[in-house]
Short mmCIF file of C-alpha atoms in Angstrom, two decimals:
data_model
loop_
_atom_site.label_atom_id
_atom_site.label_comp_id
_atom_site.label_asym_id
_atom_site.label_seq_id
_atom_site.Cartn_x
_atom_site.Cartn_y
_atom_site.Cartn_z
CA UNK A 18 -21.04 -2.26 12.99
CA UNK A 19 -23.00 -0.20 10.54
CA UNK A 20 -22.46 -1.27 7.00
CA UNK A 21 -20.41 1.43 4.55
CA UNK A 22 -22.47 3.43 2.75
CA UNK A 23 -21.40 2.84 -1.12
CA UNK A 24 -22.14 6.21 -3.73
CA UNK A 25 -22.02 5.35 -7.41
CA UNK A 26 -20.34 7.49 -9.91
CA UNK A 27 -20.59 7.84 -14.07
CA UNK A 28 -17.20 7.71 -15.32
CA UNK A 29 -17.06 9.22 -18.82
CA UNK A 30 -14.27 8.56 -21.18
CA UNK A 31 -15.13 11.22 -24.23
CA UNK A 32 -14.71 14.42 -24.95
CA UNK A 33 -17.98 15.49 -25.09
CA UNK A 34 -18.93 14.52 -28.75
CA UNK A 35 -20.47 11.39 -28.40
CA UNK A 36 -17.47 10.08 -26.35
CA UNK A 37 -17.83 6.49 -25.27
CA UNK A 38 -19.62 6.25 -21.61
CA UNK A 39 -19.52 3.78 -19.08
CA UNK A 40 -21.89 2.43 -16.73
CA UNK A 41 -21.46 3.11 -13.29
CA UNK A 42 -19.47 1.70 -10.72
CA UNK A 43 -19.49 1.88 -7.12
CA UNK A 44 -16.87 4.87 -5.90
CA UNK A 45 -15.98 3.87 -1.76
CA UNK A 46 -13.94 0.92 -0.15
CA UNK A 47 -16.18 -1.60 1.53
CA UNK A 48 -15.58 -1.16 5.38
CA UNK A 49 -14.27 -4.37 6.89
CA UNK A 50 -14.09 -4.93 10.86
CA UNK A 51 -10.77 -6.42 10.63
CA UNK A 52 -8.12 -7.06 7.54
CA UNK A 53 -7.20 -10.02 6.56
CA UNK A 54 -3.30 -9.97 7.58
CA UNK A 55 -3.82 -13.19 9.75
CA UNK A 56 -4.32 -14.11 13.51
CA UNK A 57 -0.76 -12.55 14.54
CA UNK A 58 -2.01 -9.31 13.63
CA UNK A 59 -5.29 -9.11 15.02
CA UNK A 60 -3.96 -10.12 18.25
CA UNK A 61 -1.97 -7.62 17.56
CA UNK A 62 -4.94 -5.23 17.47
CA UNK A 63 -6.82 -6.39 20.34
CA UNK A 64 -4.01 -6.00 22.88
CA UNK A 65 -2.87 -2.67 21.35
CA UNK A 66 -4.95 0.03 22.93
CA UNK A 67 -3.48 2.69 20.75
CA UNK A 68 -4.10 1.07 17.28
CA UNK A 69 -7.19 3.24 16.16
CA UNK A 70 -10.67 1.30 15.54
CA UNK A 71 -11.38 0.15 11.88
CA UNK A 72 -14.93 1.22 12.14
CA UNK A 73 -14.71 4.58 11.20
CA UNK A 74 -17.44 5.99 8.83
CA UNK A 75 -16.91 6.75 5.57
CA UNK A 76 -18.14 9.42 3.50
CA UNK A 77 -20.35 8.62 1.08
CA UNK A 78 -18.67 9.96 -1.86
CA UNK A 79 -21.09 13.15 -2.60
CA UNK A 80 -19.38 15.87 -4.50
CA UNK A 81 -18.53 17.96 -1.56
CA UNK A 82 -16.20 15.66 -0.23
CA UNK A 83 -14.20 15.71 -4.04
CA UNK A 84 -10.92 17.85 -3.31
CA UNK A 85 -10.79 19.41 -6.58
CA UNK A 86 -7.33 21.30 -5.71
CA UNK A 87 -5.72 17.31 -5.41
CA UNK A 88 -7.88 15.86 -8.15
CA UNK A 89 -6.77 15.48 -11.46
CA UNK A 90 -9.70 14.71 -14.33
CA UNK A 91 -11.14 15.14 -18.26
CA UNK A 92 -11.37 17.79 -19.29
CA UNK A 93 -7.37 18.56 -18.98
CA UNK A 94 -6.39 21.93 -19.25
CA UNK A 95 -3.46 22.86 -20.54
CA UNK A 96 -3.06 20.07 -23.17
CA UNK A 97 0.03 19.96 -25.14
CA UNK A 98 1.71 22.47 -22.62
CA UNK A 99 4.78 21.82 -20.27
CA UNK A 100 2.09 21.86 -17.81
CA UNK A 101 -1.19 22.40 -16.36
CA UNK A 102 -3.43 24.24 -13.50
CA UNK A 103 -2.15 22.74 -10.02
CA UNK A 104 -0.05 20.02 -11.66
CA UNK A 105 3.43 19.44 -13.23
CA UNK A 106 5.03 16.87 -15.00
CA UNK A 107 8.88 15.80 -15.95
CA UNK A 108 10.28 13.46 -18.06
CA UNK A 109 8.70 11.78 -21.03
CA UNK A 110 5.18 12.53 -19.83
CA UNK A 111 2.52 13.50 -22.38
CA UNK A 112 -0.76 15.27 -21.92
CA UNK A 113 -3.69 14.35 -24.38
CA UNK A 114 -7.15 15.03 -24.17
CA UNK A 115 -8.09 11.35 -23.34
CA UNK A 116 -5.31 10.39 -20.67
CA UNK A 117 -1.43 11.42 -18.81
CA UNK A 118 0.74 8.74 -20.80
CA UNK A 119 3.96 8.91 -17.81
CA UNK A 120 5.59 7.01 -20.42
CA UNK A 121 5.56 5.71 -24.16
CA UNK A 122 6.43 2.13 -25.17
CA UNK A 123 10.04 3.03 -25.79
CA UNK A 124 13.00 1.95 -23.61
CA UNK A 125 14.53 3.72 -20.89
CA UNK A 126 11.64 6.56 -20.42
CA UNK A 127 10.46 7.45 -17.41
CA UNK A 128 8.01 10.67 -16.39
CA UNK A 129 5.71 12.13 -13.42
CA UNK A 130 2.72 13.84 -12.43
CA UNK A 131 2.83 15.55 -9.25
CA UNK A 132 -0.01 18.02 -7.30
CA UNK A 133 1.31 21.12 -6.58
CA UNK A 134 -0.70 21.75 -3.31
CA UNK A 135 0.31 20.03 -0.48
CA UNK A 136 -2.31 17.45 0.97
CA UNK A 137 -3.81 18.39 5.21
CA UNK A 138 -6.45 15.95 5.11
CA UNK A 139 -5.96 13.78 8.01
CA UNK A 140 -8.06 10.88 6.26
CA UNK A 141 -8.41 10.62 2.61
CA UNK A 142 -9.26 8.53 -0.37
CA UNK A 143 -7.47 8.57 -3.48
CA UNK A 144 -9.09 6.53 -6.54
CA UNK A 145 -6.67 6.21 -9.56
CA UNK A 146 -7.99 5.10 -13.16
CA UNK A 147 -4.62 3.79 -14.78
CA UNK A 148 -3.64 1.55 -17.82
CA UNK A 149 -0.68 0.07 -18.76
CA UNK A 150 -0.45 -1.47 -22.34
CA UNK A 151 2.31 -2.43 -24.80
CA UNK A 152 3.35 -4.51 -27.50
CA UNK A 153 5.59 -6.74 -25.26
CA UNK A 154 4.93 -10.69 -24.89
CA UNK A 155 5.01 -11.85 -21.31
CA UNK A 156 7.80 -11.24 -19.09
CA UNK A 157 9.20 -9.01 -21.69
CA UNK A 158 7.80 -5.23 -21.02
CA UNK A 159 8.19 -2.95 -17.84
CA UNK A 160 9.04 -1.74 -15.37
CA UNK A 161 5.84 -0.21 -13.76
CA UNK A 162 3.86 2.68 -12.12
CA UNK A 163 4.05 4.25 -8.84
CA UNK A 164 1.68 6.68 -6.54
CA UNK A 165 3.12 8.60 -4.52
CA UNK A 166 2.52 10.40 -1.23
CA UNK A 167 5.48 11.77 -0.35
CA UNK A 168 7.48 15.06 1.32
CA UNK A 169 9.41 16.37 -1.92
CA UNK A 170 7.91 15.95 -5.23
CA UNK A 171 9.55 16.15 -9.12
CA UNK A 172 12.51 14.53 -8.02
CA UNK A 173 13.30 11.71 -10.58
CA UNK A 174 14.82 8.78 -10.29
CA UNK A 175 15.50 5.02 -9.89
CA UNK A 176 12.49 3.66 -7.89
CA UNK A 177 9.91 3.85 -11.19
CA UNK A 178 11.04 7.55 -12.34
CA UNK A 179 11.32 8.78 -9.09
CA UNK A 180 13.69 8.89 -6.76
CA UNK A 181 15.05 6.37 -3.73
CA UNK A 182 14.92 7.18 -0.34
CA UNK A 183 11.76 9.05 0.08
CA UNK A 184 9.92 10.45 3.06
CA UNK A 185 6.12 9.11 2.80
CA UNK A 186 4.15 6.60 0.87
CA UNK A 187 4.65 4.81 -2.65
CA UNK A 188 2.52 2.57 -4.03
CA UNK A 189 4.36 0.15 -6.60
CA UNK A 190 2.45 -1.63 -9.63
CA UNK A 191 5.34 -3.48 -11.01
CA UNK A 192 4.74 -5.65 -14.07
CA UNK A 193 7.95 -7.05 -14.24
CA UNK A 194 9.83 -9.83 -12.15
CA UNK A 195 13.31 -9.02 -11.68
CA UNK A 196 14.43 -11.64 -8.80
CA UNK A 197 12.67 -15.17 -11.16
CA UNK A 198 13.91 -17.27 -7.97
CA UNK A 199 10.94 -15.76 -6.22
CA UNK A 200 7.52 -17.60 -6.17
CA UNK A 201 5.40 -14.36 -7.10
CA UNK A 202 3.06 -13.46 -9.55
CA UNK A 203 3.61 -10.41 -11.87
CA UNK A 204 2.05 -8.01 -12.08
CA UNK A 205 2.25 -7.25 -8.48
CA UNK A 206 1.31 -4.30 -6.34
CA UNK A 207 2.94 -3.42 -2.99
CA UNK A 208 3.43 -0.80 -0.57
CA UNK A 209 6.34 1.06 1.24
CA UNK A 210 5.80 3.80 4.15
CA UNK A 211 9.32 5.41 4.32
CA UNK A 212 11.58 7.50 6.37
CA UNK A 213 13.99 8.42 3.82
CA UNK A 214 16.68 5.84 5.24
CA UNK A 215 15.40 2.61 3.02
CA UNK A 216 16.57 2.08 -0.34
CA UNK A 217 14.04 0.05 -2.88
CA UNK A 218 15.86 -2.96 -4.18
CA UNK A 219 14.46 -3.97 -7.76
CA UNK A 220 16.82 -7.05 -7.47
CA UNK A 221 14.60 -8.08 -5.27
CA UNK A 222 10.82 -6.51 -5.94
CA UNK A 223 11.02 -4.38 -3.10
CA UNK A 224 10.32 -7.57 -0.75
CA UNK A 225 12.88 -6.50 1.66
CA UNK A 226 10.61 -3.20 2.81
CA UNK A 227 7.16 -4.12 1.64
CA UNK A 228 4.46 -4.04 3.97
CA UNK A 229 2.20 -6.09 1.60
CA UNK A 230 0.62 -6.73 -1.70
CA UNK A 231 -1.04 -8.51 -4.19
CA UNK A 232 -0.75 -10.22 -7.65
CA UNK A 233 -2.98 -8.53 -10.29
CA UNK A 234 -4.04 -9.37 -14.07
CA UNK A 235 -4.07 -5.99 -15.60
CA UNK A 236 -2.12 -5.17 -18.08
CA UNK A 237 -3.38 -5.35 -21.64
CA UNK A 238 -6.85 -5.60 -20.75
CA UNK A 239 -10.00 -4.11 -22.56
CA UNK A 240 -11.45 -2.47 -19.33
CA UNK A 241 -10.59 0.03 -17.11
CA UNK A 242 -8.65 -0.43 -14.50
CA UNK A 243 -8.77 1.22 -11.06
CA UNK A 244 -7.26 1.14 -7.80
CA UNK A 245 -8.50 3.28 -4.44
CA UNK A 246 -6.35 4.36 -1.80
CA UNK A 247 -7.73 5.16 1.71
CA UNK A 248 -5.48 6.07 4.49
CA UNK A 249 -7.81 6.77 7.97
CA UNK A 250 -6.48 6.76 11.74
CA UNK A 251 -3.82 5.06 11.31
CA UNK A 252 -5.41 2.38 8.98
CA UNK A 253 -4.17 1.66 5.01
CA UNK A 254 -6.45 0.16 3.04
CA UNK A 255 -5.50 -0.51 -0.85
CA UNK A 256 -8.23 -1.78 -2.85
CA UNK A 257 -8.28 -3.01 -6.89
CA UNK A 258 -10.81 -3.00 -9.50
CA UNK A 259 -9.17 -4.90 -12.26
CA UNK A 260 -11.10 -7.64 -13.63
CA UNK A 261 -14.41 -5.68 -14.93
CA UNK A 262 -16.64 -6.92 -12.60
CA UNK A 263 -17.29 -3.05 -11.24
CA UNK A 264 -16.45 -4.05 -7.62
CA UNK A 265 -13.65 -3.87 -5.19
CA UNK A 266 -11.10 -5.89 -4.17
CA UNK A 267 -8.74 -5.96 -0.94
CA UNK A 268 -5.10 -6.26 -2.05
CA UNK A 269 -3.82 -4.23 0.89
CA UNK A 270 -5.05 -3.78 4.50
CA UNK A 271 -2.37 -2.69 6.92
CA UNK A 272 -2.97 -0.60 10.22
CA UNK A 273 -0.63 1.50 13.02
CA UNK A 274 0.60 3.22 9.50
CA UNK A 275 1.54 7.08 10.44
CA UNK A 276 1.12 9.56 7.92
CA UNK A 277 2.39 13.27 8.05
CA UNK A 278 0.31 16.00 6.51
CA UNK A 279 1.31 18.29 4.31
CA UNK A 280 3.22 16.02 1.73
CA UNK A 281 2.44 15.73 -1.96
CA UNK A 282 0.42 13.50 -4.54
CA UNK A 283 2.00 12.15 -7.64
CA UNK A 284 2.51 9.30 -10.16
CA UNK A 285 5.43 7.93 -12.07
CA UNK A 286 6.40 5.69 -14.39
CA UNK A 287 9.48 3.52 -15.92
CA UNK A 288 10.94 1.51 -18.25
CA UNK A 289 14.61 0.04 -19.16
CA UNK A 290 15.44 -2.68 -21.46
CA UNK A 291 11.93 -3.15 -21.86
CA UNK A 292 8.64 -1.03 -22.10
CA UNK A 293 5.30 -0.37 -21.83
CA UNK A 294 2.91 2.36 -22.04
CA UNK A 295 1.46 3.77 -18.69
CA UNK A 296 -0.90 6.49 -19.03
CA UNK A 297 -3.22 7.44 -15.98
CA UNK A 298 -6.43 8.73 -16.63
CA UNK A 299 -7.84 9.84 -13.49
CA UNK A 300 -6.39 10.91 -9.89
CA UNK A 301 -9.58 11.65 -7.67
CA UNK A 302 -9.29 12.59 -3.83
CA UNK A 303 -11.63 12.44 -1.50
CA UNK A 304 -11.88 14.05 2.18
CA UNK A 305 -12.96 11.48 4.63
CA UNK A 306 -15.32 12.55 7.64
CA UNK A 307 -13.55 10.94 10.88
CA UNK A 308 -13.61 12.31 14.68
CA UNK A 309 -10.79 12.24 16.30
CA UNK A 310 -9.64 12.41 19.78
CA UNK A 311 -8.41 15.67 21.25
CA UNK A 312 -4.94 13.86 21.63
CA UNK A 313 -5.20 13.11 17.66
CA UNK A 314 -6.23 17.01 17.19
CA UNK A 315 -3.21 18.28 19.27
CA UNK A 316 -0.49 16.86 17.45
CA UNK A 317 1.20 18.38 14.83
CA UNK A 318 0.65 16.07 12.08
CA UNK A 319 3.23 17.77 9.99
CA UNK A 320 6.36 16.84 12.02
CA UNK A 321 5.55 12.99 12.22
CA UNK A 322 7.88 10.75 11.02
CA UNK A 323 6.40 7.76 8.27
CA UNK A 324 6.03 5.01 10.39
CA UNK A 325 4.42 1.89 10.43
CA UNK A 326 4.11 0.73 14.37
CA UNK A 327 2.82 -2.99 13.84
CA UNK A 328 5.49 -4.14 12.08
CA UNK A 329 9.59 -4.29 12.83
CA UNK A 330 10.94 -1.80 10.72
CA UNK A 331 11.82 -3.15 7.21
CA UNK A 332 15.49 -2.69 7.15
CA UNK A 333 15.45 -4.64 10.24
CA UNK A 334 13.90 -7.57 8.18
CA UNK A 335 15.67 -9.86 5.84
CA UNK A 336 14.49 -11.51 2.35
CA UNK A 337 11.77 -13.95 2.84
CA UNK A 338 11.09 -15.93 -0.73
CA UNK A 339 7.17 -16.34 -0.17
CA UNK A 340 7.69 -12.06 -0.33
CA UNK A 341 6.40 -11.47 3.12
CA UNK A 342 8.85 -10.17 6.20
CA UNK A 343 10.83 -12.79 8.96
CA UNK A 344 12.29 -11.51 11.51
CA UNK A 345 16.21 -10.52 11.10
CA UNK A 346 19.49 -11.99 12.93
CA UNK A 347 18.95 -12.85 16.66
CA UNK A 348 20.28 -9.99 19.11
CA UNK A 349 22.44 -10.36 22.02
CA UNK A 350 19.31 -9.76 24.32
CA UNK A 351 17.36 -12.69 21.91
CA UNK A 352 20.24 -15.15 22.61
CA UNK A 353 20.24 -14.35 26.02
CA UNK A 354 16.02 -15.04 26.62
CA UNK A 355 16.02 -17.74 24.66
CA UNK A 356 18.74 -19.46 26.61
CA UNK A 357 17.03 -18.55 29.97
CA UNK A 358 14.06 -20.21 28.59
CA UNK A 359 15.46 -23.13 27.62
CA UNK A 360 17.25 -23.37 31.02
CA UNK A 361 14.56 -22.99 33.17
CA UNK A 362 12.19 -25.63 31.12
CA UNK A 363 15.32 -27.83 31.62
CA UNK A 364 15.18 -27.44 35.40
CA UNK A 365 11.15 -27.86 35.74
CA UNK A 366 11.74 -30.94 33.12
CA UNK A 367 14.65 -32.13 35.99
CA UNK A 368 12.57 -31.60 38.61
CA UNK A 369 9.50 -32.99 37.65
CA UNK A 370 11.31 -36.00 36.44
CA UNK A 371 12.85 -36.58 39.64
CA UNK A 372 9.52 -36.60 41.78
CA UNK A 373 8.08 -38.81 39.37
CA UNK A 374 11.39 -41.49 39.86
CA UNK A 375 11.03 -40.72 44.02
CA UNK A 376 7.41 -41.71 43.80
CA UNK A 377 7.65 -44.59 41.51
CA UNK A 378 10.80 -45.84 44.11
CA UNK A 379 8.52 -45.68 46.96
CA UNK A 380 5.54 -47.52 45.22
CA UNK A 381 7.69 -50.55 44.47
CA UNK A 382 9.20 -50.70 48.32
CA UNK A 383 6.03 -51.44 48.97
CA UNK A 384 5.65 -54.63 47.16
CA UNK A 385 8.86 -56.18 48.83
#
């Protein structure tokens, strides 16, 4: 396979009178032939004859692919104001000429950012430069930031400022652990494709209906921080750039994800007892070049259900303390195999064991 193509970009954090700039850093995902989500899953792949392929090209990040109408960048217009040209906000979020602060480091905030044009790219890139900052100690600030790509939009509530029970994708950087029995590293990112009938449970981190995730060191840092998105035939790819080394890393790699089109781009943020600031500085969105089959073309990519095919579906998994997914309570149908299996490798183990007896019988008559 043909290695990715990687475009370079100069980010610029000023305002144009000898604002600070910084050097450049690559813009695309590396292109892997296969994620790293273990031997079950890439058997998985190679048996599955409708998971799509992974080697896909990807754009090279020139300008024309930028989607300007779901991008959200310096200069901001409408500073100060309620809101802004093809964005809104809620909540406590502020706009300032250097960054979208979601939420200030005061308790129980909580604010959004949403697109107001609805997204029918069938493959995409989204790049996010975020920070989130605060006078709290360890373990003592929160809750986190979310991206969202999702049916409704502006709709706040509990699952970091917005609400529970969503239709689409959310991508959760939670910074603080609310279940300590767990053996997980915070901050964490994760992921959730949902079909509006699973509930997020902070008691728990969202391990109950995450697909996967990562640990990552980046709050109160002196660098940017990014993270990139890219969702192609079928395949979700979440990658970080959080430890200043102007490279990517692979947090998440999932595929058989389904996607609708039309839905909406957004960001919120959260705190309770304890706070943080989380400002985002950038959203960027990219249109991927892919070809599809005619089968792919036909469907109406707006009536899809969220789905992700690889995987049992996450209310049908229980807790797992290591964060990943088990499978849930046996079935009838479960029982029932499982005791025909064990029956019939009693019966071979019977029968085998009785030729072996008949033919050591007959070996000793021999000797008489």
């Amino acid at each position: 396979m043909a290695a990715a193509r990687r475009g370079w970009e100069c980010v610029c954090d000023g305002d144009g009178d000898g604002g600070r700039v910084e050097q450049q850093r690559p813009r695309l995902l590396p292109q892997r032939p296969f994620p790293a989500l273990g031997w079950t899953l890439l058997l998985l792949q190679c048996l599955g004859s409708a998971v799509a392929p992974a080697s896909a090209d990807m754009t090279d990040g020139n300008t024309e692919y930028l989607k300007r109408e779901h991008s959200l960048m310096k200069p901001y217009q409408g500073v100060g104001s309620s809101s802004m040209p093809l964005w809104d906000f809620s909540g406590s979020t502020m706009l300032t000429g250097q960054y979208v602060r979601l939420t200030p480091d005061d308790r129980s905030k909580s604010g959004s950012i949403w697109n107001r044009v609805p997204c029918h790219l069938m493959d995409w890139e989204l790049h996010v430069q975020f920070k989130v900052h605060g006078a709290g100690k360890k373990n003592l600030h929160g809750d986190g930031l979310a991206v969202w790509y999702t049916k409704d939009r502006l709709n706040h509530g509990t699952v970091f400022g917005n609400k529970d029970l969503f239709h689409g994708l959310g991508l959760f950087i939670d910074t603080y652990p609310n279940d300590e029995s767990a053996d997980r590293v915070f901050p964490y990112i994760s992921a959730m494709v949902n079909n509006g009938s699973l509930k997020y449970d902070h008691g728990k981190d969202g391990r109950a209906s995450e697909l996967s995730g990562c640990p990552a060191e980046l709050r109160n840092v002196d660098h940017d921080t990014y993270l990139a998105i890219r969702y192609s035939r079928g395949r979700l790819t979440v990658m970080i750039d959080v430890e200043d080394k102007n490279e990517w890393k692979e947090c998440i790699d999932v595929s058989g994800v389904r996607l609708p089109t039309g839905y909406f781009f957004g960001a919120s943020a959260a705190t309770g007892d304890l706070s943080d600031n989380h400002d985002v500085i950038s959203m960027k969105l990219y249109q991927l070049t892919v070809e599809h089959t005619p089968e792919e073309e036909n469907i109406d990519w707006t009536k899809i259900e969220p789905s992700v095919s690889l995987f049992k579906s996450p209310k049908d998994n229980i807790d797992d303390p290591t964060g990943n997914f088990r499978s849930g309570p046996l079935t009838g149908w479960k029982v029932f195999l499982l005791l025909l299996c064990a029956l019939l490798g009693i019966i071979v183990c019977a029968v085998v064991g009785a030729v072996v007896f008949q033919k050591r019988q007959e070996r000793n008559r021999r000797f008489y």
